[in-house]
mmCIF file of C-alpha atoms in Angstrom:
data_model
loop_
_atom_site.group_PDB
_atom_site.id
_atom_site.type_symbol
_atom_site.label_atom_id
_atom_site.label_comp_id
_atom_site.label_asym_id
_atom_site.label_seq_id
_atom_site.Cartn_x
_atom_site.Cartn_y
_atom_site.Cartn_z
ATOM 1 C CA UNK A 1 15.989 -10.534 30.525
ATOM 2 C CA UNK A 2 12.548 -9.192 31.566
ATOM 3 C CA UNK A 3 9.880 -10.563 29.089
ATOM 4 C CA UNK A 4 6.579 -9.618 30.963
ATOM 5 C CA UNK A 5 5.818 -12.973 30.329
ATOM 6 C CA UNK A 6 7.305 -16.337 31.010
ATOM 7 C CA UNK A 7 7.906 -18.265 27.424
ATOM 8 C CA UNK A 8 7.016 -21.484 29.322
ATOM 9 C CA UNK A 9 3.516 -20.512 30.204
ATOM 10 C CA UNK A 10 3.224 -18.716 26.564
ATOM 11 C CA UNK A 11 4.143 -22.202 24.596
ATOM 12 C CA UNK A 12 2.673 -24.171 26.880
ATOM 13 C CA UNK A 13 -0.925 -22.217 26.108
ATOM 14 C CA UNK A 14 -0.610 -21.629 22.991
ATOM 15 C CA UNK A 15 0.272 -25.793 21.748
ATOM 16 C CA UNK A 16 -2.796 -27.334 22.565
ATOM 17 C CA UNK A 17 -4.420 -24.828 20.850
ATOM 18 C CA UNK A 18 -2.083 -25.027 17.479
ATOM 19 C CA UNK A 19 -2.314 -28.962 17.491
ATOM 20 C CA UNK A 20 -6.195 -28.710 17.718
ATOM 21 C CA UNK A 21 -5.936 -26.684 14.401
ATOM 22 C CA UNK A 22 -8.432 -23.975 15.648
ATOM 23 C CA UNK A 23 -7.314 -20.820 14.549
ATOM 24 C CA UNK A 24 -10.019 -18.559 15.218
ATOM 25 C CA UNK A 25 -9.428 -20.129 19.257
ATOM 26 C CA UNK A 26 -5.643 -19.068 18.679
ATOM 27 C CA UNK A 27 -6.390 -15.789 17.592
ATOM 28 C CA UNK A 28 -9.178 -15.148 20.323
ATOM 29 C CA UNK A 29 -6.641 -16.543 22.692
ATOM 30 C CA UNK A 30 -3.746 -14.617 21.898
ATOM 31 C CA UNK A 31 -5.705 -11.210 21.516
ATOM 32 C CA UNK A 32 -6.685 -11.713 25.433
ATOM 33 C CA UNK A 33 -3.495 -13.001 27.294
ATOM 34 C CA UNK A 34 -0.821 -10.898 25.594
ATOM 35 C CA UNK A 35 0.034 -7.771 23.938
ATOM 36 C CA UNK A 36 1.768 -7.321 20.771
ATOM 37 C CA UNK A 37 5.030 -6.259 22.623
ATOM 38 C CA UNK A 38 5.259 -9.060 24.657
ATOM 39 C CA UNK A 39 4.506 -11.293 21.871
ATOM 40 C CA UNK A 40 7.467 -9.613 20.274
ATOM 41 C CA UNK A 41 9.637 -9.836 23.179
ATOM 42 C CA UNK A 42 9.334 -13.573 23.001
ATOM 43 C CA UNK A 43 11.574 -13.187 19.559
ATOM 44 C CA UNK A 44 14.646 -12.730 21.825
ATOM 45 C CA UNK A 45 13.892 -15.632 24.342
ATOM 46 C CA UNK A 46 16.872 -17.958 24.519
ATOM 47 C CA UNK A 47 13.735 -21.012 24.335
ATOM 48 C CA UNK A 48 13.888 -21.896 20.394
ATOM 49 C CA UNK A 49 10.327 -23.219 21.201
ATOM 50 C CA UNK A 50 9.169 -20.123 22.312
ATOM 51 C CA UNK A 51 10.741 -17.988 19.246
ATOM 52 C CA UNK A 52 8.757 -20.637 17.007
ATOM 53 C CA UNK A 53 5.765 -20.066 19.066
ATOM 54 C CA UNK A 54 6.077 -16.148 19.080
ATOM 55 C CA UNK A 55 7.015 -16.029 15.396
ATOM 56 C CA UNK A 56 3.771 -17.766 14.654
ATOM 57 C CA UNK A 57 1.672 -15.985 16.843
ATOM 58 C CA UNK A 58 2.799 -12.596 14.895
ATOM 59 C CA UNK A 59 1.948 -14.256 11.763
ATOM 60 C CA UNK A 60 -1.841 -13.483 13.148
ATOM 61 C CA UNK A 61 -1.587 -10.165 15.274
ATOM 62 C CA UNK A 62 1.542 -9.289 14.257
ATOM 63 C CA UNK A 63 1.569 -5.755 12.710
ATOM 64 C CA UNK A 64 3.896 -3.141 11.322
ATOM 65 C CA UNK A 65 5.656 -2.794 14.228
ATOM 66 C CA UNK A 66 6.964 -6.065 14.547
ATOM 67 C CA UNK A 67 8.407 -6.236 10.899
ATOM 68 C CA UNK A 68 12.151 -4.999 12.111
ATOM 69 C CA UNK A 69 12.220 -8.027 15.294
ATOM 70 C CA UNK A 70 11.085 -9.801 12.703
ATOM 71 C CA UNK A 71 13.253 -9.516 9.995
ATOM 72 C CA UNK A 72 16.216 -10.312 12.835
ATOM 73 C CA UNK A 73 14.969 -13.155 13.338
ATOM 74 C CA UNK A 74 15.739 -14.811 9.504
ATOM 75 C CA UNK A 75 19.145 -14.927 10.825
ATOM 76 C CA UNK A 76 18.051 -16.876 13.763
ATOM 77 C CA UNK A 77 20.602 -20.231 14.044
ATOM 78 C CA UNK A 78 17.296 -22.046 14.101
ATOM 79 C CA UNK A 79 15.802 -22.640 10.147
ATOM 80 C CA UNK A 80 12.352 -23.510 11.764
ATOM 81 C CA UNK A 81 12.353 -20.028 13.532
ATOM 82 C CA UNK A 82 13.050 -18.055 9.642
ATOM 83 C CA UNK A 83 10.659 -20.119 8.124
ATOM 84 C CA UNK A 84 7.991 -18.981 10.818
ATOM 85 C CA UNK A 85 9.549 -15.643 10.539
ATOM 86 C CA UNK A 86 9.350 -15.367 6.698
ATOM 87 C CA UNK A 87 5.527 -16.469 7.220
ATOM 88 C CA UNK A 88 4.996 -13.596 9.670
ATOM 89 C CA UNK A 89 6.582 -10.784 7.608
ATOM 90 C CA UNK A 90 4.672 -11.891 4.398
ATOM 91 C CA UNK A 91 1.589 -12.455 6.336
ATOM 92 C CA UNK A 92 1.569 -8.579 8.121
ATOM 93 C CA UNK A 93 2.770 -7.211 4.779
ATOM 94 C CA UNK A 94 -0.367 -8.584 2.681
ATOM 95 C CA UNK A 95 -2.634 -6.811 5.419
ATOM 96 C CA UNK A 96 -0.874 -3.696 5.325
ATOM 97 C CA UNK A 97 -3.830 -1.772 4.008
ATOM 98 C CA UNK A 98 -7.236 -1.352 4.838
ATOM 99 C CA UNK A 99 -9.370 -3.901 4.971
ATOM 100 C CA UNK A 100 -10.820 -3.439 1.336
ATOM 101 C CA UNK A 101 -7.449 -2.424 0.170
ATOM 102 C CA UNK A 102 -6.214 -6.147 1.707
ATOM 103 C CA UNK A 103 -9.058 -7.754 -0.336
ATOM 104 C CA UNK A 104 -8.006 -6.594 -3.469
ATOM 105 C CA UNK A 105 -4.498 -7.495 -2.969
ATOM 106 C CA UNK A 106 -5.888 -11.247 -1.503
ATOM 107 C CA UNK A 107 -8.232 -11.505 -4.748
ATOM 108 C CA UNK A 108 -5.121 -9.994 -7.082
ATOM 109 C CA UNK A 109 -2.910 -12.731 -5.897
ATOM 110 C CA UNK A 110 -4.914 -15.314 -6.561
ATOM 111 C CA UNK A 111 -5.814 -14.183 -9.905
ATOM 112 C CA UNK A 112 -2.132 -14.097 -10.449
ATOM 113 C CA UNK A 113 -1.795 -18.008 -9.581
ATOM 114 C CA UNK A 114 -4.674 -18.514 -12.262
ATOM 115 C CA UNK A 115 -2.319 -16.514 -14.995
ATOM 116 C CA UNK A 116 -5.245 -13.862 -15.142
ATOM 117 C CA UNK A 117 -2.473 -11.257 -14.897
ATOM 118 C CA UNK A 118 -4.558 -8.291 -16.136
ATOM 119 C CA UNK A 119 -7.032 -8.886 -13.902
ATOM 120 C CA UNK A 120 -4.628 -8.885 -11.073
ATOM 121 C CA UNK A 121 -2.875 -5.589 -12.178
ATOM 122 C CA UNK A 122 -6.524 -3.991 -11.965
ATOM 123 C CA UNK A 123 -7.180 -5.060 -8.302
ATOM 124 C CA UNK A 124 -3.517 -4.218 -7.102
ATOM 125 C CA UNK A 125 -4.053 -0.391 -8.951
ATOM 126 C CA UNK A 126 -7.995 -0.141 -6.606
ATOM 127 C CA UNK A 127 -5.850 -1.442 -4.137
ATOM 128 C CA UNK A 128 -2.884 1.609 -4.185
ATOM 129 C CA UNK A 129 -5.834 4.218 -5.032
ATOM 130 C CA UNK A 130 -7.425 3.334 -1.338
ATOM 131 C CA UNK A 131 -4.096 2.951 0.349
ATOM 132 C CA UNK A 132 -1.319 4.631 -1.657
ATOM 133 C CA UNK A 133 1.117 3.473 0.880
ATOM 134 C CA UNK A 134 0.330 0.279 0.669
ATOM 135 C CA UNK A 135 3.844 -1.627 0.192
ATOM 136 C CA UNK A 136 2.700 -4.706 -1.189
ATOM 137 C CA UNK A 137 -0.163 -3.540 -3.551
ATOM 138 C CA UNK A 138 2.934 -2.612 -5.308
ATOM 139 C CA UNK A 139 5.231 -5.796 -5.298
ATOM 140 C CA UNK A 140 2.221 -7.556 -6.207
ATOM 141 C CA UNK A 141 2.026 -5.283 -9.121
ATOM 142 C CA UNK A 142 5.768 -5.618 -9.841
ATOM 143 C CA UNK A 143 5.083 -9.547 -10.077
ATOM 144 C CA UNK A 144 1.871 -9.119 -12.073
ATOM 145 C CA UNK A 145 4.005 -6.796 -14.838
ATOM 146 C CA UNK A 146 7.227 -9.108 -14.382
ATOM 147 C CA UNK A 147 4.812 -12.224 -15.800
ATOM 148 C CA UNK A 148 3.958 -10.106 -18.592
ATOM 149 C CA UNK A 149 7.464 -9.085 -19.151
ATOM 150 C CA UNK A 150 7.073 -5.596 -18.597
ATOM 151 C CA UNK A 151 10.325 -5.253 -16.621
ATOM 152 C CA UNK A 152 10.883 -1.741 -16.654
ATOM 153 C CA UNK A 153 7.215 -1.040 -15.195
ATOM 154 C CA UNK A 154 8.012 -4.165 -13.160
ATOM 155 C CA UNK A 155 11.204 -2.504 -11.475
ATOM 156 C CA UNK A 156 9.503 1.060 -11.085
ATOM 157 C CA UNK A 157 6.736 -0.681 -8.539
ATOM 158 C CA UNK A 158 9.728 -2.426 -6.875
ATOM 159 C CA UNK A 159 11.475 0.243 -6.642
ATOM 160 C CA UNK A 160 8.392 2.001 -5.415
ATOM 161 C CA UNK A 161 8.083 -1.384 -2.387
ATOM 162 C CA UNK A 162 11.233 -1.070 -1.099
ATOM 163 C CA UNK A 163 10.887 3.313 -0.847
ATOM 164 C CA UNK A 164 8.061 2.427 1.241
ATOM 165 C CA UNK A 165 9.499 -1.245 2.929
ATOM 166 C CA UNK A 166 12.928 -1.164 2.919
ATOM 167 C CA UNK A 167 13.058 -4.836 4.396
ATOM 168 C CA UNK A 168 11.163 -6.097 1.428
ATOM 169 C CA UNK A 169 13.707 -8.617 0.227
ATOM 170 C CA UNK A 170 11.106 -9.949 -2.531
ATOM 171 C CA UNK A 171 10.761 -6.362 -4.076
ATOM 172 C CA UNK A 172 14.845 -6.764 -4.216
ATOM 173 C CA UNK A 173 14.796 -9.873 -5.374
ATOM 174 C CA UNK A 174 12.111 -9.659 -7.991
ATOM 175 C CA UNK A 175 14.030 -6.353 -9.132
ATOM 176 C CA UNK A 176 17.075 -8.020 -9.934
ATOM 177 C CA UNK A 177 14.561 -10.885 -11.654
ATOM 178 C CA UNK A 178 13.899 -7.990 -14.439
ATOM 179 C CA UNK A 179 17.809 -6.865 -14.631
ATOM 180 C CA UNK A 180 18.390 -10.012 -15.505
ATOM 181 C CA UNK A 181 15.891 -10.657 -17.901
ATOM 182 C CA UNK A 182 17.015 -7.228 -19.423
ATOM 183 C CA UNK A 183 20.742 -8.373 -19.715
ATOM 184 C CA UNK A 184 21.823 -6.100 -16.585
ATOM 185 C CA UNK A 185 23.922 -8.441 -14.950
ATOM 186 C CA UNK A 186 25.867 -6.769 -12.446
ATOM 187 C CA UNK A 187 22.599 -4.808 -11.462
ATOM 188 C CA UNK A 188 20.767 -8.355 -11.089
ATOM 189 C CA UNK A 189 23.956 -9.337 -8.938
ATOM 190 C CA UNK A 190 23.290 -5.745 -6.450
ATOM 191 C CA UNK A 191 19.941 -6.298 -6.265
ATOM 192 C CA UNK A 192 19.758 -10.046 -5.423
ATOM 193 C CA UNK A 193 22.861 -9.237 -3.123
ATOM 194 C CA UNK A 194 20.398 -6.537 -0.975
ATOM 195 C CA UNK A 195 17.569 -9.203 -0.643
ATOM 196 C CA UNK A 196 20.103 -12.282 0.798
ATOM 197 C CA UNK A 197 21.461 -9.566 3.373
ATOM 198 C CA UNK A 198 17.823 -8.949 4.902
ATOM 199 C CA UNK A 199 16.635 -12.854 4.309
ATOM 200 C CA UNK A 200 20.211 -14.959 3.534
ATOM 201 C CA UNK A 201 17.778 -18.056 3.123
ATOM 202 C CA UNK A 202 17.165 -17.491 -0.261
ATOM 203 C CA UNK A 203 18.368 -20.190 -1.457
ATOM 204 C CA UNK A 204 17.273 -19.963 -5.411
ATOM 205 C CA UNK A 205 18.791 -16.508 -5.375
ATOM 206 C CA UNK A 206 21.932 -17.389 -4.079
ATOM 207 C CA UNK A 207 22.105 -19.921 -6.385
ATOM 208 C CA UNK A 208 21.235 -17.237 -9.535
ATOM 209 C CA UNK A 209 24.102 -14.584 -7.595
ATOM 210 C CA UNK A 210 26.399 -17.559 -8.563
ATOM 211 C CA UNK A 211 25.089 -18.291 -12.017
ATOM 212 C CA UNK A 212 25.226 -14.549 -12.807
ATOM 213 C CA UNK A 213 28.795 -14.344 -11.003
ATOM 214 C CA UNK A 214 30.256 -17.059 -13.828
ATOM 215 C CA UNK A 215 28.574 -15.445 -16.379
ATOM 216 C CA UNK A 216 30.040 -11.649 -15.631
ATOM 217 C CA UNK A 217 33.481 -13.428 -14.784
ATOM 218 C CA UNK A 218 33.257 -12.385 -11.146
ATOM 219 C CA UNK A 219 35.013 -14.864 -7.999
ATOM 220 C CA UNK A 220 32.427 -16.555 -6.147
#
């Protein structure tokens, strides 16, 4: 397999910098040596050291691009690899605006982990009115109205993620959140079934497809 660029010499440059912690050096480093291709290439590399490696390196320069090599690898055999992976996709999805657009997202997030939900619904809607394609200005959204228990609002702007991410296994997931909460338990059960087949190392949400399964009287 021809990888324009030998995994060996890729880990081996990439690890001192990683352990030293300096991730404005990794960043400089990996914008010079390689392109984002070859950085994606490395996904496919037999060396589980180099996938880890590669996976983490997209997590910085990774863009849209990368998201479908990406999302193949969270049914790598290695868990460290779809943990790194998982990183990556969230990481290129939260700067999948522009950069003011990111900010608001960044700052709507956070006021979401301080419970300041309204707050965070007004950055995520300046966010969507610079970037209206701007995937995750919408899941955030969906998650902002979900903690306010405005499901059916909540599934509109996951719907709305996935029309413009079909990957997006948290917009799936967080839409069959609200079915559930709604009493739509076979919808819940769809929904959560779509996000395992993209990322199948959800563990909570295989865990609620078999709560919900016992509770609609369907096999596990």
């Amino acid at each position: 397999m021809q990888l324009g660029v030998d995994p060996c010499e890729f880990v081996s440059a990439v690890t001192p910098v990683l352990e030293r912690k300096d991730l404005s050096g990794l960043l400089a480093l990996l914008k010079s040596r390689w392109t984002g291709e070859q950085i994606v290439a490395l996904l496919r590399c037999p060396d589980c050291d180099a996938r880890k490696v590669a996976a983490l390196a997209l997590s910085l320069v990774g863009c849209r691009h990368c998201l479908p090599a990406l999302a193949r690898q969270l049914k790598d055999p290695d868990p460290v690899v779809n943990q790194l992976a998982e990183h990556a996709i969230w990481m290129i999805w939260f700067r999948g605006g522009s950069e003011e657009a990111n900010q608001h997202v960044c700052r709507g997030a956070r006021a979401i982990d301080r419970g300041d939900y309204h707050h965070a619904i007004e950055h995520f809607n300046q966010a969507i009115l610079l970037c209206p394609d701007f995937s995750e200005a919408y899941n955030q959204r969906a998650i902002a109205e979900y903690l306010l228990e405005r499901y059916e609002q909540s599934i509109l702007d996951c719907k709305k993620t996935i029309e413009l991410m079909p990957i997006h296994f948290g917009a799936w997931a967080g839409m069959g959140h609200c079915h559930a909460h709604k009493g739509r338990l076979a919808e819940a059960v769809e929904c959560y079934q779509r996000a395992l087949q993209i990322n199948p190392h959800m563990t909570q949400i295989r865990q609620a497809v078999e709560e919900l399964r016992s509770r609609i009287g369907v096999d596990v």
